Amino acid sequence: MKNFRFLVLCLSLVALLVLGLVACTGDEGAASGTSTEPAKSDTASATEKTPDADTDTDTDADTETDTAAATASETETSTESTPDFSGKDYVRISSAEDLMAFNRAVNGDEDVDFDDKTVVLLNDIDLAGLEWTSLDGARIPYITFDGQGHTIRNMTINYGLNRDIDPEGLFVGAGFIGTVPASAEVTFKNITFEDTKIVARERHVGCLVGRSLGGACTFENVTVRNFTVDGWCDYNNASADTDGYPIAFRVAGIMGASWGGDHTFTNVTVQNINISGFHNLAGILGYDASGLISEYSFENCKVEGATMVFSYFISKTYTPSRLYKFCAPFYNSAKWVDMTDAIVENGNTFSDISFYDWTSTEEVDEYGNKKVSAMTEYTADNFRSWTQEECDEREGKLNYAE
């Protein structure tokens, strides 16, 4: 019995000892801050930080998206500013040698196909020291010339006294393209011609196109600056020995003459031109025989600074009363009515234009050429006062026998 009581007592003491140890451990844990509660607090703290981490992830994702978008945008911009002209539909011109090689290919005897091609300038081109032969439009009836903002400088065409007549008995054209055939479609855009000089006799002359036989020409964002035409003015058809002196007529800054074709001129600028010839001189189009051209053919066009020397008073058929039909700031028409006012009202402008009568003086310079300064000068005001009725009336009164 005593042993049993002693055993119970020992077990009780052990139990009390264990409980004491547990209590001490709990107090120490509380004092040291390592209880499970702070652990839960740390977890909560980490959980509270999770949204910030999500936010950072979203920000990084947004940044990556923005970067990707910017890269895509830059790629698009780069593609737009530097198009790929490596395809078969393009003729790439990087130098004067390239352009002259194109000229030889078009005007040569070999069978070439430039239909629906776009000729692109990759650089400014300087033709100084080279002589350009007008492109044969019949070999390039469907073509686009895209200068991409570049300039062709110092194009020189010199036909001298050449009086070539085409197989149909018509006068030929002189210009970057000589003659555009019927049903053709030719476009010039984003291009400048600067310091061009043409010497031409018995031809229709324009810096870009000499003449069109019905093909439609589009001119968009085109500038012609410092353009000179020596068209000769001493005309004499009555001389049997010489068969008349060759002389240029229908001369202008962009196109010499048109026998058809609904041409359009948009953002065209002609600056500082000095041209001469028999009759039908103008800033943009020398003569429209078809009647298809009107004030609506011109949009935001400018003719600034032009000297035009004409000699049609040599012929008794032409008199000062017919000035308005044969010289003009923008174009001459087969109609007997001046279109300058209507063109200006449609948003086009001209300034500093003078027309000089070559027949009005015999005073010459040291080279034997008549002095322009001694010639009778006409201004645009001499060409802007005619109504259709006045033109019809004056035409009926003209004495062609004089």
Short mmCIF file of C-alpha atoms in Angstrom, two decimals:
data_model
loop_
_atom_site.label_atom_id
_atom_site.label_comp_id
_atom_site.label_asym_id
_atom_site.label_seq_id
_atom_site.Cartn_x
_atom_site.Cartn_y
_atom_site.Cartn_z
CA MET A 1 0.00 0.00 0.00
CA LYS A 2 2.82 2.25 0.93
CA ASN A 3 4.47 1.49 -2.38
CA PHE A 4 1.31 2.40 -4.31
CA ARG A 5 1.00 5.76 -2.56
CA PHE A 6 4.60 6.42 -3.20
CA LEU A 7 4.12 5.74 -6.93
CA VAL A 8 1.10 8.05 -7.14
CA LEU A 9 3.05 10.78 -5.40
CA CYS A 10 5.92 10.42 -7.82
CA LEU A 11 3.62 10.62 -10.84
CA SER A 12 1.99 13.74 -9.41
CA LEU A 13 5.32 15.39 -8.95
CA VAL A 14 6.32 14.56 -12.53
CA ALA A 15 3.06 15.98 -13.82
CA LEU A 16 3.55 19.21 -11.88
CA LEU A 17 7.11 19.46 -13.19
CA VAL A 18 5.95 19.04 -16.78
CA LEU A 19 3.25 21.68 -16.38
CA GLY A 20 5.79 24.06 -14.88
CA LEU A 21 8.14 23.57 -17.74
CA VAL A 22 5.36 24.19 -20.29
CA ALA A 23 4.35 27.39 -18.49
CA CYS A 24 7.91 28.64 -18.47
CA THR A 25 8.31 27.90 -22.14
CA GLY A 26 5.11 29.82 -22.93
CA ASP A 27 6.29 32.85 -20.97
CA GLU A 28 9.67 32.84 -22.68
CA GLY A 29 8.02 32.52 -26.09
CA ALA A 30 5.82 35.49 -25.33
CA ALA A 31 8.81 37.49 -24.16
CA SER A 32 10.89 36.60 -27.19
CA GLY A 33 8.07 37.29 -29.76
CA THR A 34 8.28 33.92 -31.46
CA SER A 35 4.71 32.90 -30.87
CA THR A 36 2.49 31.69 -33.73
CA GLU A 37 0.55 34.92 -33.67
CA PRO A 38 3.42 37.09 -34.99
CA ALA A 39 4.06 34.43 -37.51
CA LYS A 40 0.51 34.90 -38.69
CA SER A 41 1.15 38.65 -38.71
CA ASP A 42 4.21 38.19 -40.96
CA THR A 43 2.12 36.11 -43.31
CA ALA A 44 -0.54 38.75 -43.34
CA SER A 45 2.11 41.38 -43.97
CA ALA A 46 3.40 39.39 -46.90
CA THR A 47 -0.16 39.00 -48.12
CA GLU A 48 -0.71 42.74 -47.84
CA LYS A 49 2.37 43.31 -49.98
CA THR A 50 1.09 40.99 -52.68
CA PRO A 51 -1.05 43.69 -54.37
CA ASP A 52 2.08 45.87 -54.63
CA ALA A 53 3.87 42.99 -56.24
CA ASP A 54 0.91 42.56 -58.62
CA THR A 55 1.01 46.27 -59.34
CA ASP A 56 4.70 46.06 -60.14
CA THR A 57 4.00 43.14 -62.41
CA ASP A 58 1.24 45.09 -64.16
CA THR A 59 3.56 48.10 -64.52
CA ASP A 60 6.25 45.90 -65.99
CA ALA A 61 3.70 44.37 -68.33
CA ASP A 62 2.45 47.82 -69.33
CA THR A 63 6.02 48.94 -69.88
CA GLU A 64 6.67 45.91 -72.04
CA THR A 65 3.45 46.58 -73.97
CA ASP A 66 4.33 50.25 -74.42
CA THR A 67 7.83 49.32 -75.55
CA ALA A 68 6.45 46.79 -78.00
CA ALA A 69 3.94 49.35 -79.29
CA ALA A 70 6.65 51.99 -79.62
CA THR A 71 8.87 49.52 -81.45
CA ALA A 72 6.00 48.62 -83.77
CA SER A 73 5.28 52.33 -84.28
CA GLU A 74 8.93 53.03 -85.04
CA THR A 75 8.95 50.12 -87.44
CA GLU A 76 5.85 51.51 -89.17
CA THR A 77 7.38 54.99 -89.34
CA SER A 78 10.63 53.58 -90.64
CA THR A 79 8.74 51.59 -93.27
CA GLU A 80 6.81 54.68 -94.36
CA SER A 81 9.87 56.93 -94.60
CA THR A 82 11.99 54.30 -96.34
CA PRO A 83 9.73 52.27 -98.62
CA ASP A 84 10.94 49.03 -100.13
CA PHE A 85 11.58 49.64 -103.82
CA SER A 86 13.21 46.30 -104.44
CA GLY A 87 10.24 44.85 -106.32
CA LYS A 88 10.02 44.35 -110.05
CA ASP A 89 7.55 47.24 -110.39
CA TYR A 90 10.24 49.82 -109.61
CA VAL A 91 13.12 51.38 -111.49
CA ARG A 92 15.55 52.75 -108.91
CA ILE A 93 17.63 55.82 -109.79
CA SER A 94 20.51 56.64 -107.45
CA SER A 95 22.84 58.63 -109.72
CA ALA A 96 23.17 60.56 -112.96
CA GLU A 97 24.62 57.40 -114.51
CA ASP A 98 21.47 55.47 -113.57
CA LEU A 99 19.22 58.13 -115.10
CA MET A 100 21.22 58.29 -118.31
CA ALA A 101 21.14 54.48 -118.55
CA PHE A 102 17.35 54.64 -118.22
CA ASN A 103 17.29 57.25 -120.99
CA ARG A 104 19.30 54.98 -123.29
CA ALA A 105 17.04 52.02 -122.51
CA VAL A 106 13.87 53.98 -123.32
CA ASN A 107 15.21 55.62 -126.46
CA GLY A 108 17.20 52.64 -127.70
CA ASP A 109 16.32 49.87 -130.15
CA GLU A 110 16.08 47.07 -127.61
CA ASP A 111 12.70 45.69 -126.64
CA VAL A 112 12.08 46.99 -123.11
CA ASP A 113 8.93 46.97 -121.02
CA PHE A 114 8.43 49.82 -118.58
CA ASP A 115 4.63 49.60 -118.54
CA ASP A 116 3.14 50.28 -115.10
CA LYS A 117 6.59 50.87 -113.65
CA THR A 118 7.40 53.53 -111.07
CA VAL A 119 10.73 55.30 -111.50
CA VAL A 120 11.92 56.38 -108.05
CA LEU A 121 14.71 58.81 -107.26
CA LEU A 122 16.75 57.70 -104.27
CA ASN A 123 18.98 60.80 -104.34
CA ASP A 124 19.23 64.24 -105.91
CA ILE A 125 20.52 63.90 -109.47
CA ASP A 126 22.94 66.34 -111.14
CA LEU A 127 23.12 66.08 -114.94
CA ALA A 128 25.75 68.80 -115.34
CA GLY A 129 28.00 68.08 -118.32
CA LEU A 130 25.53 65.60 -119.81
CA GLU A 131 23.01 66.12 -122.61
CA TRP A 132 19.51 64.80 -122.19
CA THR A 133 17.50 63.46 -125.12
CA SER A 134 13.75 63.73 -124.61
CA LEU A 135 12.27 60.37 -123.60
CA ASP A 136 10.16 58.64 -126.24
CA GLY A 137 6.74 58.60 -124.61
CA ALA A 138 5.53 55.83 -126.90
CA ARG A 139 7.95 53.50 -125.11
CA ILE A 140 6.70 54.45 -121.64
CA PRO A 141 2.95 55.06 -122.03
CA TYR A 142 2.02 53.96 -118.50
CA ILE A 143 4.61 55.18 -116.06
CA THR A 144 5.05 57.13 -112.82
CA PHE A 145 8.02 59.26 -111.87
CA ASP A 146 8.25 59.63 -108.08
CA GLY A 147 11.02 61.96 -107.00
CA GLN A 148 10.42 61.36 -103.29
CA GLY A 149 11.23 65.02 -102.72
CA HIS A 150 14.49 64.87 -104.68
CA THR A 151 15.73 67.25 -107.39
CA ILE A 152 17.00 66.76 -110.94
CA ARG A 153 19.46 69.57 -111.66
CA ASN A 154 21.09 70.88 -114.82
CA MET A 155 19.06 68.96 -117.39
CA THR A 156 20.17 70.28 -120.79
CA ILE A 157 18.43 69.58 -124.10
CA ASN A 158 19.94 71.04 -127.26
CA TYR A 159 18.24 70.42 -130.58
CA GLY A 160 19.87 73.44 -132.20
CA LEU A 161 18.34 74.05 -135.64
CA ASN A 162 16.94 70.55 -135.81
CA ARG A 163 13.50 70.56 -137.49
CA ASP A 164 12.45 66.95 -137.01
CA ILE A 165 8.88 66.18 -137.98
CA ASP A 166 7.16 63.04 -136.74
CA PRO A 167 5.71 60.45 -139.20
CA GLU A 168 2.28 62.08 -138.99
CA GLY A 169 3.69 65.40 -140.11
CA LEU A 170 3.32 66.99 -136.69
CA PHE A 171 5.89 68.97 -134.77
CA VAL A 172 7.62 67.00 -132.07
CA GLY A 173 8.01 67.81 -128.39
CA ALA A 174 11.00 68.72 -126.28
CA GLY A 175 11.15 68.12 -122.53
CA PHE A 176 12.04 65.41 -120.04
CA ILE A 177 9.47 63.42 -122.04
CA GLY A 178 9.13 64.58 -125.65
CA THR A 179 5.68 63.32 -126.65
CA VAL A 180 3.02 61.53 -124.60
CA PRO A 181 0.92 59.35 -126.93
CA ALA A 182 -2.85 59.01 -126.96
CA SER A 183 -4.40 56.82 -124.23
CA ALA A 184 -1.22 57.04 -122.15
CA GLU A 185 -1.18 57.71 -118.40
CA VAL A 186 1.89 59.51 -117.11
CA THR A 187 2.40 60.80 -113.56
CA PHE A 188 5.04 63.07 -112.08
CA LYS A 189 5.00 63.55 -108.31
CA ASN A 190 7.19 64.79 -105.47
CA ILE A 191 9.89 66.03 -107.81
CA THR A 192 11.78 69.24 -108.58
CA PHE A 193 13.56 70.24 -111.79
CA GLU A 194 16.12 72.98 -111.25
CA ASP A 195 18.40 74.89 -113.63
CA THR A 196 17.02 73.29 -116.79
CA LYS A 197 17.91 74.69 -120.22
CA ILE A 198 16.35 73.74 -123.54
CA VAL A 199 17.36 74.97 -126.99
CA ALA A 200 14.64 73.94 -129.39
CA ARG A 201 13.48 74.91 -132.85
CA GLU A 202 10.09 74.13 -134.36
CA ARG A 203 9.07 72.15 -131.33
CA HIS A 204 6.57 72.28 -128.52
CA VAL A 205 8.49 72.73 -125.31
CA GLY A 206 7.84 72.06 -121.63
CA CYS A 207 10.26 71.21 -118.87
CA LEU A 208 8.51 67.91 -118.06
CA VAL A 209 6.47 67.19 -121.21
CA GLY A 210 6.85 68.68 -124.69
CA ARG A 211 3.39 67.71 -125.90
CA SER A 212 0.54 65.25 -125.34
CA LEU A 213 -1.42 63.69 -128.17
CA GLY A 214 -4.26 62.71 -125.87
CA GLY A 215 -2.60 60.86 -123.02
CA ALA A 216 -3.52 62.07 -119.53
CA CYS A 217 -0.74 63.58 -117.46
CA THR A 218 -0.87 64.08 -113.70
CA PHE A 219 1.45 66.55 -112.00
CA GLU A 220 1.43 66.49 -108.20
CA ASN A 221 3.86 68.25 -105.86
CA VAL A 222 6.05 69.35 -108.77
CA THR A 223 8.40 72.34 -108.84
CA VAL A 224 10.23 73.82 -111.83
CA ARG A 225 12.80 76.42 -110.87
CA ASN A 226 15.24 78.43 -113.03
CA PHE A 227 14.01 77.14 -116.39
CA THR A 228 15.29 78.64 -119.66
CA VAL A 229 14.03 78.01 -123.19
CA ASP A 230 15.81 79.45 -126.20
CA GLY A 231 13.02 78.99 -128.72
CA TRP A 232 14.30 81.49 -131.29
CA CYS A 233 12.05 84.26 -132.46
CA ASP A 234 13.22 85.21 -135.96
CA TYR A 235 10.56 83.42 -137.95
CA ASN A 236 10.26 83.74 -141.74
CA ASN A 237 8.14 81.19 -143.53
CA ALA A 238 8.25 83.15 -146.79
CA SER A 239 11.88 82.34 -147.52
CA ALA A 240 12.12 79.67 -150.20
CA ASP A 241 15.85 79.32 -149.64
CA THR A 242 15.59 78.49 -145.97
CA ASP A 243 12.04 77.12 -145.94
CA GLY A 244 11.51 79.47 -143.04
CA TYR A 245 13.52 79.77 -139.90
CA PRO A 246 12.78 77.02 -137.38
CA ILE A 247 11.16 78.39 -134.28
CA ALA A 248 9.64 76.97 -131.12
CA PHE A 249 6.05 77.68 -130.21
CA ARG A 250 3.66 76.48 -127.50
CA VAL A 251 6.23 76.80 -124.75
CA ALA A 252 5.62 76.61 -120.99
CA GLY A 253 7.09 75.70 -117.63
CA ILE A 254 5.46 72.27 -117.32
CA MET A 255 3.92 71.16 -120.66
CA GLY A 256 4.20 72.72 -124.10
CA ALA A 257 1.02 71.61 -125.86
CA SER A 258 -1.91 69.24 -125.52
CA TRP A 259 -4.22 67.74 -128.13
CA GLY A 260 -6.30 65.90 -125.58
CA GLY A 261 -6.01 64.36 -122.16
CA ASP A 262 -7.60 65.44 -118.91
CA HIS A 263 -4.43 66.73 -117.29
CA THR A 264 -4.35 67.78 -113.64
CA PHE A 265 -1.92 70.13 -111.92
CA THR A 266 -1.87 69.94 -108.12
CA ASN A 267 0.61 71.79 -105.89
CA VAL A 268 2.64 72.80 -108.93
CA THR A 269 5.12 75.66 -108.56
CA VAL A 270 6.93 77.37 -111.43
CA GLN A 271 9.60 79.86 -110.36
CA ASN A 272 11.96 82.07 -112.29
CA ILE A 273 11.50 81.00 -115.89
CA ASN A 274 12.82 82.75 -118.99
CA ILE A 275 11.27 81.37 -122.17
CA SER A 276 10.99 82.50 -125.78
CA GLY A 277 9.15 81.40 -128.91
CA PHE A 278 6.66 82.33 -131.57
CA HIS A 279 3.35 82.13 -129.70
CA ASN A 280 1.39 80.31 -126.97
CA LEU A 281 3.74 80.95 -124.09
CA ALA A 282 2.56 80.34 -120.51
CA GLY A 283 3.67 79.51 -117.01
CA ILE A 284 2.26 75.96 -116.86
CA LEU A 285 0.66 74.78 -120.14
CA GLY A 286 1.47 76.47 -123.44
CA TYR A 287 -1.64 75.47 -125.36
CA ASP A 288 -4.70 73.28 -124.89
CA ALA A 289 -6.29 72.44 -128.23
CA SER A 290 -8.87 70.04 -126.80
CA GLY A 291 -10.84 72.34 -124.52
CA LEU A 292 -10.58 69.77 -121.71
CA ILE A 293 -8.51 72.05 -119.50
CA SER A 294 -10.28 74.56 -117.26
CA GLU A 295 -9.75 76.41 -113.99
CA TYR A 296 -10.62 73.14 -112.22
CA SER A 297 -7.54 71.49 -113.70
CA PHE A 298 -5.34 73.59 -111.40
CA GLU A 299 -5.20 73.29 -107.62
CA ASN A 300 -2.85 75.29 -105.40
CA CYS A 301 -0.55 76.18 -108.30
CA LYS A 302 1.90 79.09 -108.36
CA VAL A 303 3.73 80.90 -111.14
CA GLU A 304 6.29 83.25 -109.61
CA GLY A 305 8.70 85.25 -111.73
CA ALA A 306 8.43 84.71 -115.49
CA THR A 307 9.85 86.43 -118.55
CA MET A 308 8.24 85.37 -121.83
CA VAL A 309 9.45 86.73 -125.18
CA PHE A 310 7.09 86.18 -128.12
CA SER A 311 7.33 87.12 -131.80
CA TYR A 312 3.97 86.28 -133.32
CA PHE A 313 3.48 89.86 -134.50
CA ILE A 314 5.78 88.89 -137.37
CA SER A 315 2.73 87.26 -138.89
CA LYS A 316 0.02 89.65 -140.00
CA THR A 317 -2.54 87.13 -138.86
CA TYR A 318 -1.69 87.99 -135.27
CA THR A 319 -2.30 91.49 -133.99
CA PRO A 320 -2.03 93.14 -130.57
CA SER A 321 -5.79 92.73 -130.20
CA ARG A 322 -5.24 88.98 -129.96
CA LEU A 323 -2.75 89.04 -127.12
CA TYR A 324 -5.08 87.36 -124.68
CA LYS A 325 -5.12 84.16 -126.72
CA PHE A 326 -1.40 83.67 -127.16
CA CYS A 327 0.27 84.53 -123.84
CA ALA A 328 -0.96 83.75 -120.33
CA PRO A 329 0.19 83.32 -116.74
CA PHE A 330 -1.18 79.75 -116.48
CA TYR A 331 -2.26 78.36 -119.86
CA ASN A 332 -3.57 79.24 -123.31
CA SER A 333 -6.76 77.76 -124.67
CA ALA A 334 -8.25 77.30 -128.11
CA LYS A 335 -11.15 79.33 -126.77
CA TRP A 336 -11.20 83.07 -127.24
CA VAL A 337 -11.59 83.81 -123.58
CA ASP A 338 -9.02 84.39 -120.89
CA MET A 339 -9.22 82.02 -117.91
CA THR A 340 -6.75 83.74 -115.58
CA ASP A 341 -9.34 85.28 -113.27
CA ALA A 342 -11.22 81.99 -112.93
CA ILE A 343 -8.00 80.12 -112.15
CA VAL A 344 -7.04 82.65 -109.47
CA GLU A 345 -10.50 82.48 -107.94
CA ASN A 346 -10.00 78.71 -107.70
CA GLY A 347 -7.06 79.17 -105.32
CA ASN A 348 -4.05 79.55 -107.64
CA THR A 349 -1.62 82.50 -107.71
CA PHE A 350 0.83 84.27 -110.00
CA SER A 351 3.23 87.18 -109.56
CA ASP A 352 6.00 89.07 -111.32
CA ILE A 353 5.17 87.99 -114.88
CA SER A 354 6.11 89.98 -117.98
CA PHE A 355 5.54 89.36 -121.69
CA TYR A 356 7.82 91.02 -124.27
CA ASP A 357 7.17 91.67 -127.97
CA TRP A 358 10.30 90.63 -129.84
CA THR A 359 9.22 92.58 -132.95
CA SER A 360 9.04 95.91 -131.13
CA THR A 361 12.76 96.77 -131.28
CA GLU A 362 15.87 96.35 -133.40
CA GLU A 363 18.28 97.22 -130.60
CA VAL A 364 20.76 94.41 -129.98
CA ASP A 365 23.34 93.53 -127.35
CA GLU A 366 27.04 92.76 -127.84
CA TYR A 367 26.17 89.24 -128.99
CA GLY A 368 23.73 90.40 -131.67
CA ASN A 369 20.63 89.39 -129.72
CA LYS A 370 17.75 91.79 -129.33
CA LYS A 371 17.63 93.46 -125.94
CA VAL A 372 14.66 92.37 -123.91
CA SER A 373 14.87 95.61 -121.96
CA ALA A 374 14.19 97.54 -125.19
CA MET A 375 11.09 95.52 -126.11
CA THR A 376 7.49 96.53 -125.47
CA GLU A 377 6.40 94.94 -122.21
CA TYR A 378 2.96 93.56 -121.45
CA THR A 379 1.74 92.40 -118.07
CA ALA A 380 -0.95 89.98 -116.98
CA ASP A 381 -3.40 92.88 -116.85
CA ASN A 382 -3.31 92.94 -120.65
CA PHE A 383 -4.76 89.43 -120.66
CA ARG A 384 -7.48 89.55 -118.04
CA SER A 385 -10.15 91.91 -119.34
CA TRP A 386 -11.95 89.82 -121.94
CA THR A 387 -15.39 88.30 -121.59
CA GLN A 388 -16.62 85.62 -123.96
CA GLU A 389 -18.90 88.16 -125.65
CA GLU A 390 -16.07 90.64 -126.12
CA CYS A 391 -13.87 87.93 -127.58
CA ASP A 392 -16.55 86.80 -130.00
CA GLU A 393 -17.15 90.39 -131.07
CA ARG A 394 -13.48 91.19 -131.58
CA GLU A 395 -12.87 87.94 -133.44
CA GLY A 396 -15.60 88.88 -135.89
CA LYS A 397 -14.02 92.28 -136.50
CA LEU A 398 -10.44 91.12 -137.08
CA ASN A 399 -9.07 91.94 -140.50
CA TYR A 400 -6.95 88.94 -141.45
CA ALA A 401 -5.87 90.61 -144.68
CA GLU A 402 -3.79 93.18 -142.78
#
